[in-house]
CSV table of C-alpha atoms and ligand atoms in Angstrom, one decimal:
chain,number,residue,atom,x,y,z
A,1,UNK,CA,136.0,111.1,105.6
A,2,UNK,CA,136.4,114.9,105.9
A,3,UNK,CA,133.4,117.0,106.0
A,4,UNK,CA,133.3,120.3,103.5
A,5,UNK,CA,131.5,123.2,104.1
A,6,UNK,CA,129.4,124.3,100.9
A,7,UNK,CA,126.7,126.8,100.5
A,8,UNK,CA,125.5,125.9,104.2
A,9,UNK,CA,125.6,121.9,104.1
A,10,UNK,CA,128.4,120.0,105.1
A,11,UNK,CA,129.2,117.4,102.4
A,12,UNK,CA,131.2,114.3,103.4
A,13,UNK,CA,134.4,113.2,101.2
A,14,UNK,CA,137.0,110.8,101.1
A,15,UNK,CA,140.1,112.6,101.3
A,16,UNK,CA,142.1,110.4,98.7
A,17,UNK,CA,139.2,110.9,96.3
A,18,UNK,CA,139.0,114.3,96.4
A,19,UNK,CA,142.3,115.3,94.1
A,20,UNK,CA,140.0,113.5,91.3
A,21,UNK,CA,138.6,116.2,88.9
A,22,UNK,CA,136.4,113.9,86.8
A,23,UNK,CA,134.9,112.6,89.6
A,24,UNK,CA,132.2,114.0,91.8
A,25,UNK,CA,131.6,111.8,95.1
A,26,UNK,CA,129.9,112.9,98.5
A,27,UNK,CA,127.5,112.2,101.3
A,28,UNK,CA,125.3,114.5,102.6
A,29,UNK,CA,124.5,115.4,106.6
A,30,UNK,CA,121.5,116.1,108.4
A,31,UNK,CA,122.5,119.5,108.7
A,32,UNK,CA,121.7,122.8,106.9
A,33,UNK,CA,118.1,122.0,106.0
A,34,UNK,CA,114.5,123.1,106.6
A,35,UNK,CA,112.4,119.5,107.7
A,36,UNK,CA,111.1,119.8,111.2
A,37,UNK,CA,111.8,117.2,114.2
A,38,UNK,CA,112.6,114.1,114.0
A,39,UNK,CA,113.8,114.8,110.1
A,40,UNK,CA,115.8,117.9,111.2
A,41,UNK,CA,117.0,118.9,109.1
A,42,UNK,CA,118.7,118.1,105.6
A,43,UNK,CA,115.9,115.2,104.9
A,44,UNK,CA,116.6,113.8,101.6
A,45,UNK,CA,115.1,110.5,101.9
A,46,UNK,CA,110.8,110.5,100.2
A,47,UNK,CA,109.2,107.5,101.7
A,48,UNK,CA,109.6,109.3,105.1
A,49,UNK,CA,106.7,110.5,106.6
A,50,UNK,CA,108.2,114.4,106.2
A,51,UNK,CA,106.8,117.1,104.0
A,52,UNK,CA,107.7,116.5,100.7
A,53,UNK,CA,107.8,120.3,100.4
A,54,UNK,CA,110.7,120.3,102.7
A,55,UNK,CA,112.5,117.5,101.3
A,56,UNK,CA,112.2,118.8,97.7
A,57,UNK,CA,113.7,121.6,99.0
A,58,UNK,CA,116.8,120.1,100.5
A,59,UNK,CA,117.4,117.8,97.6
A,60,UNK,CA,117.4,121.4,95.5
A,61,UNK,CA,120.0,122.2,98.5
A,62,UNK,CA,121.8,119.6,98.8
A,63,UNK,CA,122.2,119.3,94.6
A,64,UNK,CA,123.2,123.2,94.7
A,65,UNK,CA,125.9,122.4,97.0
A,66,UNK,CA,127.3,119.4,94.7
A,67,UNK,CA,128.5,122.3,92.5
A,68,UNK,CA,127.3,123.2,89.0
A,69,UNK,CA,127.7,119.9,86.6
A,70,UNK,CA,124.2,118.7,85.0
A,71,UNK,CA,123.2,115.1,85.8
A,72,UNK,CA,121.1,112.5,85.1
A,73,UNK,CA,120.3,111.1,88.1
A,74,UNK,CA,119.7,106.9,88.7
A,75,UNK,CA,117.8,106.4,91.6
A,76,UNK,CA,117.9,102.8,93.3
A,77,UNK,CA,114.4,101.8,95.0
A,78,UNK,CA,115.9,100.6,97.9
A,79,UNK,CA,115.0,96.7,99.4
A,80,UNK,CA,117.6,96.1,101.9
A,81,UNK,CA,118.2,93.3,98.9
A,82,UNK,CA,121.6,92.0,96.9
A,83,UNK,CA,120.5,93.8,93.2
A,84,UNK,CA,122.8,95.6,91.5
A,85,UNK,CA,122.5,96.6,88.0
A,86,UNK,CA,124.7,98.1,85.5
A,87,UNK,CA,122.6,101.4,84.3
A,88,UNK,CA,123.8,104.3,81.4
A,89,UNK,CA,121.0,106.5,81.8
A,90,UNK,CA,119.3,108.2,85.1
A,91,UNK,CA,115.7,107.1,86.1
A,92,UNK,CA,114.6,104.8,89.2
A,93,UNK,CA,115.1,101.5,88.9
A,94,UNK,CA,113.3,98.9,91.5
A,95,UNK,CA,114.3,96.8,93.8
A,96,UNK,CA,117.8,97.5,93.4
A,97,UNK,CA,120.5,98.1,96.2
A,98,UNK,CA,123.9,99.1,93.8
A,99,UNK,CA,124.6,100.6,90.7
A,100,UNK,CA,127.3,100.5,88.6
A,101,UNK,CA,128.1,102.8,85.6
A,102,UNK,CA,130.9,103.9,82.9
A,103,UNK,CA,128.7,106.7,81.4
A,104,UNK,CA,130.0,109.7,82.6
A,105,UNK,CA,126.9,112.5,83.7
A,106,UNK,CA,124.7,109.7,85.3
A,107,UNK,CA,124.7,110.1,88.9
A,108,UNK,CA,124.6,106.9,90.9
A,109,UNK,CA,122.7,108.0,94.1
A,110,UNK,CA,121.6,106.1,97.5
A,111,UNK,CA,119.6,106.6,100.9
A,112,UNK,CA,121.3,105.9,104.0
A,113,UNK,CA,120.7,106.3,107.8
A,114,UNK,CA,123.2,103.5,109.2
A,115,UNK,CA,123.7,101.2,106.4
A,116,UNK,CA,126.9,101.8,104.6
A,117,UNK,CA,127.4,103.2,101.8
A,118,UNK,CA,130.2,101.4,99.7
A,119,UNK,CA,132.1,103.2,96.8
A,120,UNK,CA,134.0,101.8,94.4
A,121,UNK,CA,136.3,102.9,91.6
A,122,UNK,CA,138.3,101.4,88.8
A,123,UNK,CA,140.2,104.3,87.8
A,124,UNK,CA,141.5,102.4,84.7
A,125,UNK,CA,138.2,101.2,82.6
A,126,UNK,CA,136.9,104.9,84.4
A,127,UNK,CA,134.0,102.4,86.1
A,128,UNK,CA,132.3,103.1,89.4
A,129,UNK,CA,129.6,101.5,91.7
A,130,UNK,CA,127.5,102.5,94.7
A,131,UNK,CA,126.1,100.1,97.1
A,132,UNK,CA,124.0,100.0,99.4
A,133,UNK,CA,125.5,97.7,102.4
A,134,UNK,CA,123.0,96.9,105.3
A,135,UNK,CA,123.3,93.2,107.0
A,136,UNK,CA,121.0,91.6,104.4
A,137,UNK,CA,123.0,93.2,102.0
A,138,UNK,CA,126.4,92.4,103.2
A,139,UNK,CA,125.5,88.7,104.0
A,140,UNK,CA,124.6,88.1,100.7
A,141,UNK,CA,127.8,90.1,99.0
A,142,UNK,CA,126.1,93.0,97.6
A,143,UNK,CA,129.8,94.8,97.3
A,144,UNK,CA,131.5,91.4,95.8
A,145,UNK,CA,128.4,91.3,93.1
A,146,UNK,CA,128.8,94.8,92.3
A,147,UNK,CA,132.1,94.3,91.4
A,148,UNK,CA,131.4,91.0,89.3
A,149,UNK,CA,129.0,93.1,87.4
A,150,UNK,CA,132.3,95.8,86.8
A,151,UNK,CA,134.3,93.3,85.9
A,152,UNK,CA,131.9,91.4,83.2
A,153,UNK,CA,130.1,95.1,81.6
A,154,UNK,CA,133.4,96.9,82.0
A,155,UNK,CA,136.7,94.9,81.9
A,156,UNK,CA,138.1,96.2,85.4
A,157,UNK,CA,140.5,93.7,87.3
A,158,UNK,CA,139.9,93.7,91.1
A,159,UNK,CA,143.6,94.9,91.8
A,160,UNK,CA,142.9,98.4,89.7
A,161,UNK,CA,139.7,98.6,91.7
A,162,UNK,CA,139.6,101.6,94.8
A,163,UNK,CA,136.9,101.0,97.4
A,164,UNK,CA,135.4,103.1,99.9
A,165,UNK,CA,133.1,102.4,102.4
A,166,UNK,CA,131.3,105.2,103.8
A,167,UNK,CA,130.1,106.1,107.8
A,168,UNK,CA,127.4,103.5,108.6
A,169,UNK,CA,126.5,102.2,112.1
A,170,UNK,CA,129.6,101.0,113.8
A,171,UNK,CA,130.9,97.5,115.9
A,172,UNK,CA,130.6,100.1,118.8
A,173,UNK,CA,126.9,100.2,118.2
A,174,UNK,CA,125.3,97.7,115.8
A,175,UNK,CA,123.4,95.2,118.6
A,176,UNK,CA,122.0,92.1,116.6
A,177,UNK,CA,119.8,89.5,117.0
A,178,UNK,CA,121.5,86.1,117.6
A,179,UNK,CA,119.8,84.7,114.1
A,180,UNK,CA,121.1,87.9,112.8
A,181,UNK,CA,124.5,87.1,114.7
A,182,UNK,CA,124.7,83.3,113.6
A,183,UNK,CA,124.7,84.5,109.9
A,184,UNK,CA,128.1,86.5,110.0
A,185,UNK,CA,131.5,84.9,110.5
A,186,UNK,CA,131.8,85.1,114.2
A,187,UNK,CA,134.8,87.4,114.2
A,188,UNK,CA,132.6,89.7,112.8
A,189,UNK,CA,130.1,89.5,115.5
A,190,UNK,CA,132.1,90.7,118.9
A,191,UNK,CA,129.8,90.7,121.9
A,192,UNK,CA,126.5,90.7,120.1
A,193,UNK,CA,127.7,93.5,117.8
A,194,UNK,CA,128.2,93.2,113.9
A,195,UNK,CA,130.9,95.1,112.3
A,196,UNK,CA,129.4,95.7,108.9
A,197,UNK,CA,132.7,97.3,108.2
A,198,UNK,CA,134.9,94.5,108.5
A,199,UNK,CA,132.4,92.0,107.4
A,200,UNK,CA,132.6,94.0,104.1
A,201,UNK,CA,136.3,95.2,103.7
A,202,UNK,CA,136.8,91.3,104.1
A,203,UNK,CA,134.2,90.4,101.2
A,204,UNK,CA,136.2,93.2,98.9
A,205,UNK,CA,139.6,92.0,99.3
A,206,UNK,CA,138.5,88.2,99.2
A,207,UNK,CA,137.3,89.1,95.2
A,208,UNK,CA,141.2,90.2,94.5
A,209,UNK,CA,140.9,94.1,95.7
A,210,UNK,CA,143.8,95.2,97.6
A,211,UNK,CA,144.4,95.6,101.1
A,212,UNK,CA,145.8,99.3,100.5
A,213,UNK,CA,142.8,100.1,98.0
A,214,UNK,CA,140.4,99.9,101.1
A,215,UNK,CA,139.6,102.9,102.8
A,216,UNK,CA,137.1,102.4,105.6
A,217,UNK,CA,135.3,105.4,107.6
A,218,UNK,CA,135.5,104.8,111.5
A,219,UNK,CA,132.7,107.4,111.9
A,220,UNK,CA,129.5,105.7,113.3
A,221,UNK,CA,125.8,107.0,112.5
A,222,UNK,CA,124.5,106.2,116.1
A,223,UNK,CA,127.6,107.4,118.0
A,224,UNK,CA,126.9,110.9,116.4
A,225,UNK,CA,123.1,111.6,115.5
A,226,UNK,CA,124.3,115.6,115.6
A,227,UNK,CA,125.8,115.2,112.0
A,228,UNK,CA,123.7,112.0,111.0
A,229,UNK,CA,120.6,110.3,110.8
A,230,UNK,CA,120.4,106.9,112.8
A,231,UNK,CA,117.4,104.8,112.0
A,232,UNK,CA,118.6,102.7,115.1
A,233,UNK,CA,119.8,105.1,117.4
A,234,UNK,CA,116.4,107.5,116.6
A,235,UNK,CA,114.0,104.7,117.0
A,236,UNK,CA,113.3,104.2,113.5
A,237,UNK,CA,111.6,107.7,113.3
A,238,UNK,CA,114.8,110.1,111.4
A,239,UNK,CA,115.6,111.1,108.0
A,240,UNK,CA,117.9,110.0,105.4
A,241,UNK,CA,121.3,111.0,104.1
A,242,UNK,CA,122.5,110.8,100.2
A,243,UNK,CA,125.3,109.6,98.7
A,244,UNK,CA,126.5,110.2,95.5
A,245,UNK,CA,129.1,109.2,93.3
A,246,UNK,CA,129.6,110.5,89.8
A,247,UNK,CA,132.1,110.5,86.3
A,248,UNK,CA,131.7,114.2,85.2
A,249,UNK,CA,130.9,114.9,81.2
A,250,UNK,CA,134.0,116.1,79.6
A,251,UNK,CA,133.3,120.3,78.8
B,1,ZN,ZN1,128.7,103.8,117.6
């Protein structure tokens, strides 16, 4: 993931998704905001105990810098659970951790501050997901039932389908619980650390997506709390990033 500068913010992109013209993906930072310590600065996440003057503000920010298209955006309420629905309009929708959509100008949108963020794509049926990938989540195959629910509402095959999985708290960092541990495939679990990554590029390609369709971000949330927020490495006290993954309206 390369970081643009835009209007002030740094938004995050994959590099191979970023020659796509119909599609608007990103992830915010924690920079280029207005919340005060420990939400400095670009807080975009409301059930944090920050001003929600200051995080209305840096959602209008943060929006601003995603460039000029009108969406309708579809807000997950976020349980740390396995739900993932298939939506066509914007709106919250509870206890739900991944969306998936075909209609383009809805705005599939998620709060992250270690969890990863998982993208995917099926540039055939013009189908995309966005899931949000925490342990619960990724034990119980959040990414694998999002793409079931692509395949059954939209028609996609596995091998058409791109995936991306976004910066998230890394192998290098992630310290677990030995019941948290003992419910991973051990080579997942090196040393007492979980490597949400692999656990869920593994669940991805066991469904039939490709090896080469995988690309994985090696940043890690706690290893750099300058460009992210980290609820472990900030003591569960820190704001929340966005991502954002869209199929722009034809003009
Ligand atoms: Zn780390």
């Amino acid at each position: 993931m390369i970081f643009e500068r835009r209007g002030g913010l740094f938004v995050g992109r994959f590099r191979s998704l970023m020659g796509e013209e119909r599609l608007l993906h990103g992830l915010s930072t924690r920079k280029g905001g207005i919340s005060e310590a420990p939400f400095h600065s670009l807080n975009l996440g409301t059930k944090t105990q920050d001003d929600p003057r200051s995080i209305g503000e840096n959602r209008r920010r943060f929006l601003q810098a995603l460039g000029p298209d009108l969406w309708d955006p579809a807000v997950p309420e976020q349980v740390h659970g396995s739900a993932v629905h298939a939506v066509d309009r914007g709106g919250s929708f509870p206890e739900t951790d991944g969306l998936v959509t075909d209609t383009p100008g809805v705005l599939l949108t998620l709060l992250v501050a270690d969890c990863l963020p998982v993208f995917l794509l099926d540039p055939k049926q013009k189908a995309i997901g966005l899931i949000h990938a925490g342990w619960r989540g990724t034990r119980d195959g959040i990414a694998a039932g999002a793409l079931g629910l692509m395949i059954s509402e939209f028609g996609c095959r596995p091998q058409d389908v791109r995936a991306f999985i976004g910066p998230g708290i890394g192998p290098c960092c992630y310290r677990v619980e030995p019941d948290t541990a003992s419910q991973f495939d051990p080579r997942h679990v090196r040393g007492g650390r979980l490597d949400l990554r692999g656990a869920n590029r593994e669940l991805l390609i066991k469904q039939g997506i490709k090896q080469g369709s995988i690309t994985v971000s090696g940043l890690c949330t706690a290893c750099h709390t300058n460009l992210f927020f980290s609820h472990r490495a900030e003591g569960g006290r820190t704001g929340r990033m966005m991502a954002v993954f869209g199929l722009k309206k034809s003009r």
